[in-house]
Protein backbone atom coordinates (compact mmCIF):
# COMPACT_ATOMS: atom_id res chain seq x y z
CA UNK A 1 0.00 0.00 0.00
CA UNK A 2 1.19 3.49 -0.86
CA UNK A 3 -0.91 4.94 1.99
CA UNK A 4 -1.76 8.61 1.50
CA UNK A 5 -0.07 10.37 -1.39
CA UNK A 6 -0.04 14.07 -2.13
CA UNK A 7 1.07 16.00 -5.18
CA UNK A 8 2.83 18.28 -5.72
CA UNK A 9 5.38 18.34 -2.88
CA UNK A 10 6.23 22.00 -3.51
CA UNK A 11 4.41 24.73 -5.37
CA UNK A 12 4.89 28.45 -5.93
CA UNK A 13 1.92 30.49 -7.13
CA UNK A 14 1.30 34.09 -7.92
CA UNK A 15 -1.56 35.93 -6.26
CA UNK A 16 -4.80 35.25 -8.08
CA UNK A 17 -3.75 31.96 -9.66
CA UNK A 18 -5.78 28.84 -9.04
CA UNK A 19 -4.58 25.31 -8.53
CA UNK A 20 -5.57 21.90 -7.22
CA UNK A 21 -3.69 19.96 -4.57
CA UNK A 22 -4.12 16.25 -5.14
CA UNK A 23 -4.65 13.66 -2.43
CA UNK A 24 -5.23 9.94 -2.85
CA UNK A 25 -5.38 6.97 -0.47
CA UNK A 26 -5.45 3.27 -1.20
CA UNK A 27 -6.69 2.01 2.18
CA UNK A 28 -10.42 2.26 1.39
CA UNK A 29 -10.85 4.80 4.19
CA UNK A 30 -14.18 6.55 4.48
CA UNK A 31 -12.87 9.69 6.18
CA UNK A 32 -10.54 12.12 4.44
CA UNK A 33 -9.52 15.60 5.45
CA UNK A 34 -7.33 18.56 4.59
CA UNK A 35 -5.32 20.58 7.11
CA UNK A 36 -3.06 23.54 6.87
CA UNK A 37 -0.18 24.05 9.27
CA UNK A 38 1.32 27.44 9.96
CA UNK A 39 4.03 28.33 12.49
CA UNK A 40 2.53 28.85 15.93
CA UNK A 41 -0.97 27.90 14.73
CA UNK A 42 -0.88 24.13 14.75
CA UNK A 43 -2.94 22.04 12.38
CA UNK A 44 -6.21 23.62 11.29
CA UNK A 45 -8.92 21.69 9.53
CA UNK A 46 -9.96 23.11 6.14
CA UNK A 47 -12.51 20.59 4.82
CA UNK A 48 -13.33 16.98 5.46
CA UNK A 49 -15.37 14.16 3.98
CA UNK A 50 -16.98 11.12 5.57
CA UNK A 51 -17.54 9.36 2.27
CA UNK A 52 -17.90 9.77 -1.49
CA UNK A 53 -20.29 12.61 -2.30
CA UNK A 54 -20.20 14.03 1.25
CA UNK A 55 -18.06 16.99 2.28
CA UNK A 56 -18.17 19.51 5.09
CA UNK A 57 -16.35 22.60 6.20
CA UNK A 58 -13.75 22.68 8.91
CA UNK A 59 -12.31 25.56 10.88
CA UNK A 60 -10.79 27.55 7.97
CA UNK A 61 -12.69 26.76 4.73
CA UNK A 62 -12.68 30.18 3.06
CA UNK A 63 -10.82 30.28 -0.24
CA UNK A 64 -10.84 26.50 -0.67
CA UNK A 65 -13.15 24.04 -2.39
CA UNK A 66 -13.24 20.25 -2.20
CA UNK A 67 -15.12 17.42 -3.82
CA UNK A 68 -15.20 13.68 -3.17
CA UNK A 69 -16.32 11.81 -6.25
CA UNK A 70 -14.53 8.58 -5.31
CA UNK A 71 -13.46 6.97 -2.04
CA UNK A 72 -9.80 7.24 -3.05
CA UNK A 73 -9.44 10.89 -4.07
CA UNK A 74 -10.00 14.14 -2.22
CA UNK A 75 -8.59 17.13 -4.16
CA UNK A 76 -8.33 20.60 -2.63
CA UNK A 77 -8.84 23.56 -4.93
CA UNK A 78 -7.53 27.04 -4.32
CA UNK A 79 -9.81 29.34 -6.24
CA UNK A 80 -7.73 32.53 -6.28
CA UNK A 81 -4.50 32.18 -4.34
CA UNK A 82 -3.59 34.80 -1.76
CA UNK A 83 -0.35 35.26 0.22
CA UNK A 84 -2.29 34.29 3.38
CA UNK A 85 -2.61 30.80 1.90
CA UNK A 86 1.13 30.25 2.06
CA UNK A 87 1.34 27.19 4.27
CA UNK A 88 2.03 23.49 4.49
CA UNK A 89 -1.00 21.45 3.51
CA UNK A 90 -1.58 17.93 4.81
CA UNK A 91 -4.16 15.46 3.62
CA UNK A 92 -5.20 12.65 5.94
CA UNK A 93 -7.46 9.62 5.89
CA UNK A 94 -8.85 7.18 8.41
CA UNK A 95 -11.33 4.42 8.88
CA UNK A 96 -14.31 5.28 11.03
CA UNK A 97 -15.77 1.83 11.45
CA UNK A 98 -16.15 1.00 15.13
CA UNK A 99 -15.28 4.56 16.10
CA UNK A 100 -12.62 7.00 15.05
CA UNK A 101 -9.32 5.38 14.29
CA UNK A 102 -5.76 6.38 13.47
CA UNK A 103 -5.43 9.15 10.90
CA UNK A 104 -2.78 8.57 8.28
CA UNK A 105 -1.20 11.70 6.86
CA UNK A 106 0.32 12.35 3.49
CA UNK A 107 3.81 13.89 3.27
CA UNK A 108 2.46 17.41 2.75
CA UNK A 109 2.49 20.08 0.07
CA UNK A 110 4.53 23.20 0.73
CA UNK A 111 2.78 26.10 -0.96
CA UNK A 112 4.13 29.62 -1.37
CA UNK A 113 1.94 32.38 -2.77
CA UNK A 114 3.80 35.46 -3.95
CA UNK B 1 -11.24 29.30 23.75
CA UNK B 2 -9.47 26.70 21.64
CA UNK B 3 -10.91 23.20 22.00
CA UNK B 4 -7.56 21.59 22.70
CA UNK B 5 -4.79 23.38 24.54
CA UNK B 6 -1.18 22.41 25.12
CA UNK B 7 1.86 24.07 26.59
CA UNK B 8 4.01 24.78 23.52
CA UNK B 9 7.27 24.37 25.45
CA UNK B 10 9.99 23.89 24.46
CA UNK B 11 10.83 21.26 27.01
CA UNK B 12 14.60 20.79 27.12
CA UNK B 13 15.56 17.64 29.00
CA UNK B 14 18.75 15.56 29.29
CA UNK B 15 18.92 12.03 28.00
CA UNK B 16 17.49 9.58 30.50
CA UNK B 17 15.11 12.08 32.07
CA UNK B 18 11.39 11.59 32.56
CA UNK B 19 9.16 14.24 31.03
CA UNK B 20 5.39 14.72 31.09
CA UNK B 21 3.05 16.73 28.90
CA UNK B 22 -0.51 17.68 29.63
CA UNK B 23 -3.29 18.67 27.31
CA UNK B 24 -6.74 20.02 28.18
CA UNK B 25 -9.89 19.83 26.09
CA UNK B 26 -13.07 21.84 26.34
CA UNK B 27 -15.75 19.54 24.92
CA UNK B 28 -16.95 17.19 27.64
CA UNK B 29 -18.59 15.00 24.98
CA UNK B 30 -15.24 14.17 23.39
CA UNK B 31 -14.90 10.48 22.79
CA UNK B 32 -11.49 9.59 21.41
CA UNK B 33 -8.06 10.85 22.35
CA UNK B 34 -4.67 10.47 20.74
CA UNK B 35 -1.08 11.57 20.93
CA UNK B 36 0.70 12.18 17.62
CA UNK B 37 4.34 12.85 17.03
CA UNK B 38 5.61 15.25 14.38
CA UNK B 39 9.23 15.54 13.34
CA UNK B 40 10.49 18.74 11.78
CA UNK B 41 8.99 19.31 8.31
CA UNK B 42 7.36 15.88 8.33
CA UNK B 43 3.78 14.68 8.59
CA UNK B 44 2.26 13.81 12.00
CA UNK B 45 2.23 10.14 12.91
CA UNK B 46 0.22 8.35 15.56
CA UNK B 47 2.19 7.75 18.74
CA UNK B 48 -0.58 6.18 20.77
CA UNK B 49 -4.29 6.24 21.43
CA UNK B 50 -5.40 7.18 24.94
CA UNK B 51 -7.84 4.88 26.71
CA UNK B 52 -9.97 5.59 29.75
CA UNK B 53 -8.02 3.12 31.87
CA UNK B 54 -4.68 4.55 30.78
CA UNK B 55 -2.25 2.71 28.58
CA UNK B 56 1.44 2.09 28.24
CA UNK B 57 3.65 1.40 25.24
CA UNK B 58 7.25 0.82 26.22
CA UNK B 59 8.62 4.05 27.66
CA UNK B 60 5.41 5.95 26.91
CA UNK B 61 2.37 6.15 29.18
CA UNK B 62 -0.85 7.96 28.36
CA UNK B 63 -3.57 8.86 30.86
CA UNK B 64 -7.06 10.29 30.48
CA UNK B 65 -8.86 12.24 33.20
CA UNK B 66 -12.43 12.82 32.03
CA UNK B 67 -13.49 14.63 35.20
CA UNK B 68 -10.84 17.30 34.73
CA UNK B 69 -10.84 17.01 30.94
CA UNK B 70 -7.18 16.47 30.36
CA UNK B 71 -4.89 13.87 28.92
CA UNK B 72 -1.24 13.35 29.67
CA UNK B 73 1.80 11.76 28.09
CA UNK B 74 4.71 10.53 30.16
CA UNK B 75 8.02 9.64 28.52
CA UNK B 76 10.51 7.74 30.66
CA UNK B 77 14.24 7.36 29.98
CA UNK B 78 14.21 9.99 27.22
CA UNK B 79 16.26 9.31 24.11
CA UNK B 80 17.74 11.81 21.67
CA UNK B 81 15.38 10.36 19.07
CA UNK B 82 12.38 11.46 21.16
CA UNK B 83 13.07 15.06 20.14
CA UNK B 84 9.97 16.12 18.23
CA UNK B 85 6.69 17.96 18.60
CA UNK B 86 3.93 16.04 20.36
CA UNK B 87 0.38 16.80 19.30
CA UNK B 88 -2.65 16.17 21.45
CA UNK B 89 -5.70 15.20 19.38
CA UNK B 90 -9.32 14.94 20.46
CA UNK B 91 -12.29 13.61 18.52
CA UNK B 92 -15.94 14.45 19.15
CA UNK B 93 -18.81 12.81 17.32
CA UNK B 94 -20.41 16.19 16.74
CA UNK B 95 -19.18 17.38 13.37
CA UNK B 96 -16.93 14.35 12.90
CA UNK B 97 -13.80 16.44 13.14
CA UNK B 98 -10.52 15.93 14.89
CA UNK B 99 -9.23 18.80 16.97
CA UNK B 100 -5.49 19.21 17.23
CA UNK B 101 -3.56 21.03 19.89
CA UNK B 102 -0.76 23.29 18.70
CA UNK B 103 1.81 20.82 19.93
CA UNK B 104 4.48 20.63 22.61
CA UNK B 105 8.10 20.79 21.50
CA UNK B 106 10.55 18.40 23.17
CA UNK B 107 14.32 18.60 22.82
CA UNK B 108 16.36 15.84 24.42
CA UNK B 109 20.00 16.79 24.83
CA UNK B 110 23.08 14.59 25.38
PDB file of C-alpha atoms in Angstrom:
ATOM      1  CA  UNK A   1       0.000   0.000   0.000  1.00  0.00           C
ATOM      2  CA  UNK A   2       1.186   3.489  -0.863  1.00  0.00           C
ATOM      3  CA  UNK A   3      -0.905   4.940   1.992  1.00  0.00           C
ATOM      4  CA  UNK A   4      -1.761   8.613   1.504  1.00  0.00           C
ATOM      5  CA  UNK A   5      -0.073  10.368  -1.390  1.00  0.00           C
ATOM      6  CA  UNK A   6      -0.042  14.069  -2.126  1.00  0.00           C
ATOM      7  CA  UNK A   7       1.072  15.997  -5.176  1.00  0.00           C
ATOM      8  CA  UNK A   8       2.828  18.276  -5.720  1.00  0.00           C
ATOM      9  CA  UNK A   9       5.379  18.342  -2.876  1.00  0.00           C
ATOM     10  CA  UNK A  10       6.233  21.999  -3.508  1.00  0.00           C
ATOM     11  CA  UNK A  11       4.409  24.733  -5.372  1.00  0.00           C
ATOM     12  CA  UNK A  12       4.887  28.454  -5.930  1.00  0.00           C
ATOM     13  CA  UNK A  13       1.917  30.487  -7.132  1.00  0.00           C
ATOM     14  CA  UNK A  14       1.298  34.093  -7.925  1.00  0.00           C
ATOM     15  CA  UNK A  15      -1.557  35.935  -6.259  1.00  0.00           C
ATOM     16  CA  UNK A  16      -4.796  35.247  -8.080  1.00  0.00           C
ATOM     17  CA  UNK A  17      -3.751  31.961  -9.657  1.00  0.00           C
ATOM     18  CA  UNK A  18      -5.780  28.842  -9.041  1.00  0.00           C
ATOM     19  CA  UNK A  19      -4.576  25.306  -8.528  1.00  0.00           C
ATOM     20  CA  UNK A  20      -5.573  21.905  -7.223  1.00  0.00           C
ATOM     21  CA  UNK A  21      -3.692  19.956  -4.574  1.00  0.00           C
ATOM     22  CA  UNK A  22      -4.119  16.252  -5.140  1.00  0.00           C
ATOM     23  CA  UNK A  23      -4.654  13.656  -2.434  1.00  0.00           C
ATOM     24  CA  UNK A  24      -5.225   9.941  -2.846  1.00  0.00           C
ATOM     25  CA  UNK A  25      -5.380   6.973  -0.474  1.00  0.00           C
ATOM     26  CA  UNK A  26      -5.453   3.267  -1.198  1.00  0.00           C
ATOM     27  CA  UNK A  27      -6.690   2.005   2.180  1.00  0.00           C
ATOM     28  CA  UNK A  28     -10.420   2.263   1.392  1.00  0.00           C
ATOM     29  CA  UNK A  29     -10.852   4.799   4.188  1.00  0.00           C
ATOM     30  CA  UNK A  30     -14.177   6.555   4.478  1.00  0.00           C
ATOM     31  CA  UNK A  31     -12.866   9.686   6.180  1.00  0.00           C
ATOM     32  CA  UNK A  32     -10.536  12.125   4.443  1.00  0.00           C
ATOM     33  CA  UNK A  33      -9.524  15.604   5.454  1.00  0.00           C
ATOM     34  CA  UNK A  34      -7.332  18.564   4.591  1.00  0.00           C
ATOM     35  CA  UNK A  35      -5.321  20.582   7.110  1.00  0.00           C
ATOM     36  CA  UNK A  36      -3.060  23.540   6.871  1.00  0.00           C
ATOM     37  CA  UNK A  37      -0.179  24.047   9.269  1.00  0.00           C
ATOM     38  CA  UNK A  38       1.316  27.440   9.965  1.00  0.00           C
ATOM     39  CA  UNK A  39       4.031  28.330  12.485  1.00  0.00           C
ATOM     40  CA  UNK A  40       2.526  28.848  15.928  1.00  0.00           C
ATOM     41  CA  UNK A  41      -0.971  27.901  14.735  1.00  0.00           C
ATOM     42  CA  UNK A  42      -0.879  24.133  14.752  1.00  0.00           C
ATOM     43  CA  UNK A  43      -2.939  22.040  12.377  1.00  0.00           C
ATOM     44  CA  UNK A  44      -6.209  23.618  11.289  1.00  0.00           C
ATOM     45  CA  UNK A  45      -8.922  21.694   9.527  1.00  0.00           C
ATOM     46  CA  UNK A  46      -9.963  23.114   6.140  1.00  0.00           C
ATOM     47  CA  UNK A  47     -12.507  20.588   4.816  1.00  0.00           C
ATOM     48  CA  UNK A  48     -13.331  16.980   5.460  1.00  0.00           C
ATOM     49  CA  UNK A  49     -15.372  14.160   3.984  1.00  0.00           C
ATOM     50  CA  UNK A  50     -16.980  11.116   5.571  1.00  0.00           C
ATOM     51  CA  UNK A  51     -17.544   9.358   2.268  1.00  0.00           C
ATOM     52  CA  UNK A  52     -17.899   9.775  -1.485  1.00  0.00           C
ATOM     53  CA  UNK A  53     -20.293  12.610  -2.296  1.00  0.00           C
ATOM     54  CA  UNK A  54     -20.201  14.035   1.254  1.00  0.00           C
ATOM     55  CA  UNK A  55     -18.062  16.987   2.277  1.00  0.00           C
ATOM     56  CA  UNK A  56     -18.170  19.512   5.085  1.00  0.00           C
ATOM     57  CA  UNK A  57     -16.347  22.600   6.197  1.00  0.00           C
ATOM     58  CA  UNK A  58     -13.751  22.676   8.912  1.00  0.00           C
ATOM     59  CA  UNK A  59     -12.314  25.557  10.877  1.00  0.00           C
ATOM     60  CA  UNK A  60     -10.786  27.549   7.969  1.00  0.00           C
ATOM     61  CA  UNK A  61     -12.686  26.757   4.729  1.00  0.00           C
ATOM     62  CA  UNK A  62     -12.679  30.184   3.060  1.00  0.00           C
ATOM     63  CA  UNK A  63     -10.817  30.283  -0.242  1.00  0.00           C
ATOM     64  CA  UNK A  64     -10.836  26.500  -0.671  1.00  0.00           C
ATOM     65  CA  UNK A  65     -13.152  24.035  -2.391  1.00  0.00           C
ATOM     66  CA  UNK A  66     -13.244  20.255  -2.200  1.00  0.00           C
ATOM     67  CA  UNK A  67     -15.119  17.425  -3.822  1.00  0.00           C
ATOM     68  CA  UNK A  68     -15.203  13.678  -3.174  1.00  0.00           C
ATOM     69  CA  UNK A  69     -16.318  11.810  -6.254  1.00  0.00           C
ATOM     70  CA  UNK A  70     -14.526   8.585  -5.308  1.00  0.00           C
ATOM     71  CA  UNK A  71     -13.458   6.967  -2.041  1.00  0.00           C
ATOM     72  CA  UNK A  72      -9.799   7.243  -3.051  1.00  0.00           C
ATOM     73  CA  UNK A  73      -9.438  10.886  -4.074  1.00  0.00           C
ATOM     74  CA  UNK A  74     -10.002  14.145  -2.222  1.00  0.00           C
ATOM     75  CA  UNK A  75      -8.595  17.130  -4.158  1.00  0.00           C
ATOM     76  CA  UNK A  76      -8.335  20.602  -2.628  1.00  0.00           C
ATOM     77  CA  UNK A  77      -8.844  23.555  -4.931  1.00  0.00           C
ATOM     78  CA  UNK A  78      -7.530  27.038  -4.321  1.00  0.00           C
ATOM     79  CA  UNK A  79      -9.814  29.344  -6.241  1.00  0.00           C
ATOM     80  CA  UNK A  80      -7.734  32.530  -6.276  1.00  0.00           C
ATOM     81  CA  UNK A  81      -4.504  32.181  -4.344  1.00  0.00           C
ATOM     82  CA  UNK A  82      -3.589  34.799  -1.758  1.00  0.00           C
ATOM     83  CA  UNK A  83      -0.349  35.257   0.218  1.00  0.00           C
ATOM     84  CA  UNK A  84      -2.286  34.286   3.375  1.00  0.00           C
ATOM     85  CA  UNK A  85      -2.605  30.798   1.903  1.00  0.00           C
ATOM     86  CA  UNK A  86       1.130  30.253   2.060  1.00  0.00           C
ATOM     87  CA  UNK A  87       1.344  27.189   4.268  1.00  0.00           C
ATOM     88  CA  UNK A  88       2.034  23.485   4.491  1.00  0.00           C
ATOM     89  CA  UNK A  89      -1.002  21.446   3.512  1.00  0.00           C
ATOM     90  CA  UNK A  90      -1.576  17.932   4.810  1.00  0.00           C
ATOM     91  CA  UNK A  91      -4.159  15.460   3.615  1.00  0.00           C
ATOM     92  CA  UNK A  92      -5.197  12.646   5.939  1.00  0.00           C
ATOM     93  CA  UNK A  93      -7.455   9.625   5.889  1.00  0.00           C
ATOM     94  CA  UNK A  94      -8.848   7.183   8.407  1.00  0.00           C
ATOM     95  CA  UNK A  95     -11.326   4.416   8.879  1.00  0.00           C
ATOM     96  CA  UNK A  96     -14.309   5.283  11.034  1.00  0.00           C
ATOM     97  CA  UNK A  97     -15.774   1.832  11.454  1.00  0.00           C
ATOM     98  CA  UNK A  98     -16.149   0.999  15.131  1.00  0.00           C
ATOM     99  CA  UNK A  99     -15.285   4.557  16.098  1.00  0.00           C
ATOM    100  CA  UNK A 100     -12.622   7.000  15.054  1.00  0.00           C
ATOM    101  CA  UNK A 101      -9.316   5.378  14.288  1.00  0.00           C
ATOM    102  CA  UNK A 102      -5.757   6.381  13.466  1.00  0.00           C
ATOM    103  CA  UNK A 103      -5.435   9.154  10.903  1.00  0.00           C
ATOM    104  CA  UNK A 104      -2.777   8.568   8.277  1.00  0.00           C
ATOM    105  CA  UNK A 105      -1.203  11.697   6.864  1.00  0.00           C
ATOM    106  CA  UNK A 106       0.321  12.353   3.490  1.00  0.00           C
ATOM    107  CA  UNK A 107       3.810  13.895   3.273  1.00  0.00           C
ATOM    108  CA  UNK A 108       2.457  17.406   2.751  1.00  0.00           C
ATOM    109  CA  UNK A 109       2.487  20.080   0.068  1.00  0.00           C
ATOM    110  CA  UNK A 110       4.529  23.202   0.730  1.00  0.00           C
ATOM    111  CA  UNK A 111       2.778  26.098  -0.964  1.00  0.00           C
ATOM    112  CA  UNK A 112       4.128  29.620  -1.370  1.00  0.00           C
ATOM    113  CA  UNK A 113       1.940  32.383  -2.774  1.00  0.00           C
ATOM    114  CA  UNK A 114       3.797  35.464  -3.946  1.00  0.00           C
TER     115      UNK A 114
ATOM    116  CA  UNK B   1     -11.244  29.301  23.754  1.00  0.00           C
ATOM    117  CA  UNK B   2      -9.474  26.696  21.641  1.00  0.00           C
ATOM    118  CA  UNK B   3     -10.915  23.200  22.000  1.00  0.00           C
ATOM    119  CA  UNK B   4      -7.564  21.585  22.704  1.00  0.00           C
ATOM    120  CA  UNK B   5      -4.789  23.378  24.538  1.00  0.00           C
ATOM    121  CA  UNK B   6      -1.183  22.412  25.121  1.00  0.00           C
ATOM    122  CA  UNK B   7       1.857  24.073  26.595  1.00  0.00           C
ATOM    123  CA  UNK B   8       4.011  24.777  23.519  1.00  0.00           C
ATOM    124  CA  UNK B   9       7.268  24.367  25.454  1.00  0.00           C
ATOM    125  CA  UNK B  10       9.985  23.888  24.461  1.00  0.00           C
ATOM    126  CA  UNK B  11      10.834  21.264  27.011  1.00  0.00           C
ATOM    127  CA  UNK B  12      14.596  20.790  27.117  1.00  0.00           C
ATOM    128  CA  UNK B  13      15.561  17.641  29.002  1.00  0.00           C
ATOM    129  CA  UNK B  14      18.748  15.561  29.292  1.00  0.00           C
ATOM    130  CA  UNK B  15      18.920  12.027  28.001  1.00  0.00           C
ATOM    131  CA  UNK B  16      17.487   9.580  30.496  1.00  0.00           C
ATOM    132  CA  UNK B  17      15.111  12.075  32.071  1.00  0.00           C
ATOM    133  CA  UNK B  18      11.391  11.590  32.556  1.00  0.00           C
ATOM    134  CA  UNK B  19       9.158  14.241  31.033  1.00  0.00           C
ATOM    135  CA  UNK B  20       5.392  14.724  31.092  1.00  0.00           C
ATOM    136  CA  UNK B  21       3.054  16.735  28.900  1.00  0.00           C
ATOM    137  CA  UNK B  22      -0.512  17.681  29.632  1.00  0.00           C
ATOM    138  CA  UNK B  23      -3.294  18.666  27.308  1.00  0.00           C
ATOM    139  CA  UNK B  24      -6.738  20.023  28.179  1.00  0.00           C
ATOM    140  CA  UNK B  25      -9.888  19.829  26.092  1.00  0.00           C
ATOM    141  CA  UNK B  26     -13.068  21.843  26.339  1.00  0.00           C
ATOM    142  CA  UNK B  27     -15.754  19.543  24.924  1.00  0.00           C
ATOM    143  CA  UNK B  28     -16.955  17.192  27.645  1.00  0.00           C
ATOM    144  CA  UNK B  29     -18.594  15.000  24.984  1.00  0.00           C
ATOM    145  CA  UNK B  30     -15.240  14.173  23.393  1.00  0.00           C
ATOM    146  CA  UNK B  31     -14.900  10.480  22.786  1.00  0.00           C
ATOM    147  CA  UNK B  32     -11.486   9.592  21.410  1.00  0.00           C
ATOM    148  CA  UNK B  33      -8.064  10.847  22.348  1.00  0.00           C
ATOM    149  CA  UNK B  34      -4.670  10.474  20.740  1.00  0.00           C
ATOM    150  CA  UNK B  35      -1.075  11.566  20.931  1.00  0.00           C
ATOM    151  CA  UNK B  36       0.696  12.182  17.616  1.00  0.00           C
ATOM    152  CA  UNK B  37       4.342  12.846  17.030  1.00  0.00           C
ATOM    153  CA  UNK B  38       5.610  15.246  14.379  1.00  0.00           C
ATOM    154  CA  UNK B  39       9.227  15.543  13.345  1.00  0.00           C
ATOM    155  CA  UNK B  40      10.494  18.741  11.781  1.00  0.00           C
ATOM    156  CA  UNK B  41       8.991  19.307   8.309  1.00  0.00           C
ATOM    157  CA  UNK B  42       7.358  15.875   8.332  1.00  0.00           C
ATOM    158  CA  UNK B  43       3.781  14.683   8.592  1.00  0.00           C
ATOM    159  CA  UNK B  44       2.262  13.809  11.998  1.00  0.00           C
ATOM    160  CA  UNK B  45       2.226  10.135  12.914  1.00  0.00           C
ATOM    161  CA  UNK B  46       0.217   8.352  15.564  1.00  0.00           C
ATOM    162  CA  UNK B  47       2.194   7.746  18.737  1.00  0.00           C
ATOM    163  CA  UNK B  48      -0.581   6.185  20.772  1.00  0.00           C
ATOM    164  CA  UNK B  49      -4.290   6.241  21.428  1.00  0.00           C
ATOM    165  CA  UNK B  50      -5.399   7.175  24.936  1.00  0.00           C
ATOM    166  CA  UNK B  51      -7.845   4.880  26.709  1.00  0.00           C
ATOM    167  CA  UNK B  52      -9.975   5.592  29.750  1.00  0.00           C
ATOM    168  CA  UNK B  53      -8.024   3.122  31.868  1.00  0.00           C
ATOM    169  CA  UNK B  54      -4.682   4.552  30.778  1.00  0.00           C
ATOM    170  CA  UNK B  55      -2.246   2.706  28.582  1.00  0.00           C
ATOM    171  CA  UNK B  56       1.440   2.085  28.236  1.00  0.00           C
ATOM    172  CA  UNK B  57       3.650   1.397  25.241  1.00  0.00           C
ATOM    173  CA  UNK B  58       7.248   0.815  26.221  1.00  0.00           C
ATOM    174  CA  UNK B  59       8.622   4.054  27.655  1.00  0.00           C
ATOM    175  CA  UNK B  60       5.409   5.947  26.906  1.00  0.00           C
ATOM    176  CA  UNK B  61       2.372   6.147  29.182  1.00  0.00           C
ATOM    177  CA  UNK B  62      -0.850   7.963  28.360  1.00  0.00           C
ATOM    178  CA  UNK B  63      -3.566   8.858  30.855  1.00  0.00           C
ATOM    179  CA  UNK B  64      -7.057  10.293  30.478  1.00  0.00           C
ATOM    180  CA  UNK B  65      -8.860  12.236  33.198  1.00  0.00           C
ATOM    181  CA  UNK B  66     -12.426  12.818  32.026  1.00  0.00           C
ATOM    182  CA  UNK B  67     -13.488  14.630  35.196  1.00  0.00           C
ATOM    183  CA  UNK B  68     -10.837  17.303  34.726  1.00  0.00           C
ATOM    184  CA  UNK B  69     -10.836  17.014  30.936  1.00  0.00           C
ATOM    185  CA  UNK B  70      -7.176  16.473  30.364  1.00  0.00           C
ATOM    186  CA  UNK B  71      -4.892  13.866  28.925  1.00  0.00           C
ATOM    187  CA  UNK B  72      -1.245  13.354  29.666  1.00  0.00           C
ATOM    188  CA  UNK B  73       1.797  11.755  28.091  1.00  0.00           C
ATOM    189  CA  UNK B  74       4.712  10.528  30.161  1.00  0.00           C
ATOM    190  CA  UNK B  75       8.023   9.643  28.523  1.00  0.00           C
ATOM    191  CA  UNK B  76      10.508   7.739  30.658  1.00  0.00           C
ATOM    192  CA  UNK B  77      14.236   7.357  29.980  1.00  0.00           C
ATOM    193  CA  UNK B  78      14.214   9.992  27.221  1.00  0.00           C
ATOM    194  CA  UNK B  79      16.256   9.315  24.106  1.00  0.00           C
ATOM    195  CA  UNK B  80      17.739  11.806  21.673  1.00  0.00           C
ATOM    196  CA  UNK B  81      15.376  10.363  19.070  1.00  0.00           C
ATOM    197  CA  UNK B  82      12.381  11.455  21.162  1.00  0.00           C
ATOM    198  CA  UNK B  83      13.068  15.058  20.145  1.00  0.00           C
ATOM    199  CA  UNK B  84       9.967  16.118  18.227  1.00  0.00           C
ATOM    200  CA  UNK B  85       6.694  17.960  18.597  1.00  0.00           C
ATOM    201  CA  UNK B  86       3.929  16.044  20.363  1.00  0.00           C
ATOM    202  CA  UNK B  87       0.377  16.799  19.298  1.00  0.00           C
ATOM    203  CA  UNK B  88      -2.652  16.171  21.453  1.00  0.00           C
ATOM    204  CA  UNK B  89      -5.697  15.197  19.378  1.00  0.00           C
ATOM    205  CA  UNK B  90      -9.321  14.944  20.461  1.00  0.00           C
ATOM    206  CA  UNK B  91     -12.288  13.612  18.516  1.00  0.00           C
ATOM    207  CA  UNK B  92     -15.939  14.446  19.147  1.00  0.00           C
ATOM    208  CA  UNK B  93     -18.808  12.813  17.322  1.00  0.00           C
ATOM    209  CA  UNK B  94     -20.411  16.188  16.741  1.00  0.00           C
ATOM    210  CA  UNK B  95     -19.180  17.376  13.368  1.00  0.00           C
ATOM    211  CA  UNK B  96     -16.929  14.354  12.902  1.00  0.00           C
ATOM    212  CA  UNK B  97     -13.798  16.443  13.138  1.00  0.00           C
ATOM    213  CA  UNK B  98     -10.522  15.927  14.893  1.00  0.00           C
ATOM    214  CA  UNK B  99      -9.231  18.801  16.975  1.00  0.00           C
ATOM    215  CA  UNK B 100      -5.489  19.210  17.229  1.00  0.00           C
ATOM    216  CA  UNK B 101      -3.562  21.028  19.886  1.00  0.00           C
ATOM    217  CA  UNK B 102      -0.759  23.286  18.696  1.00  0.00           C
ATOM    218  CA  UNK B 103       1.808  20.820  19.933  1.00  0.00           C
ATOM    219  CA  UNK B 104       4.484  20.633  22.614  1.00  0.00           C
ATOM    220  CA  UNK B 105       8.096  20.787  21.502  1.00  0.00           C
ATOM    221  CA  UNK B 106      10.548  18.400  23.166  1.00  0.00           C
ATOM    222  CA  UNK B 107      14.321  18.599  22.823  1.00  0.00           C
ATOM    223  CA  UNK B 108      16.363  15.841  24.418  1.00  0.00           C
ATOM    224  CA  UNK B 109      19.996  16.786  24.834  1.00  0.00           C
ATOM    225  CA  UNK B 110      23.077  14.589  25.376  1.00  0.00           C
TER     226      UNK B 110
END
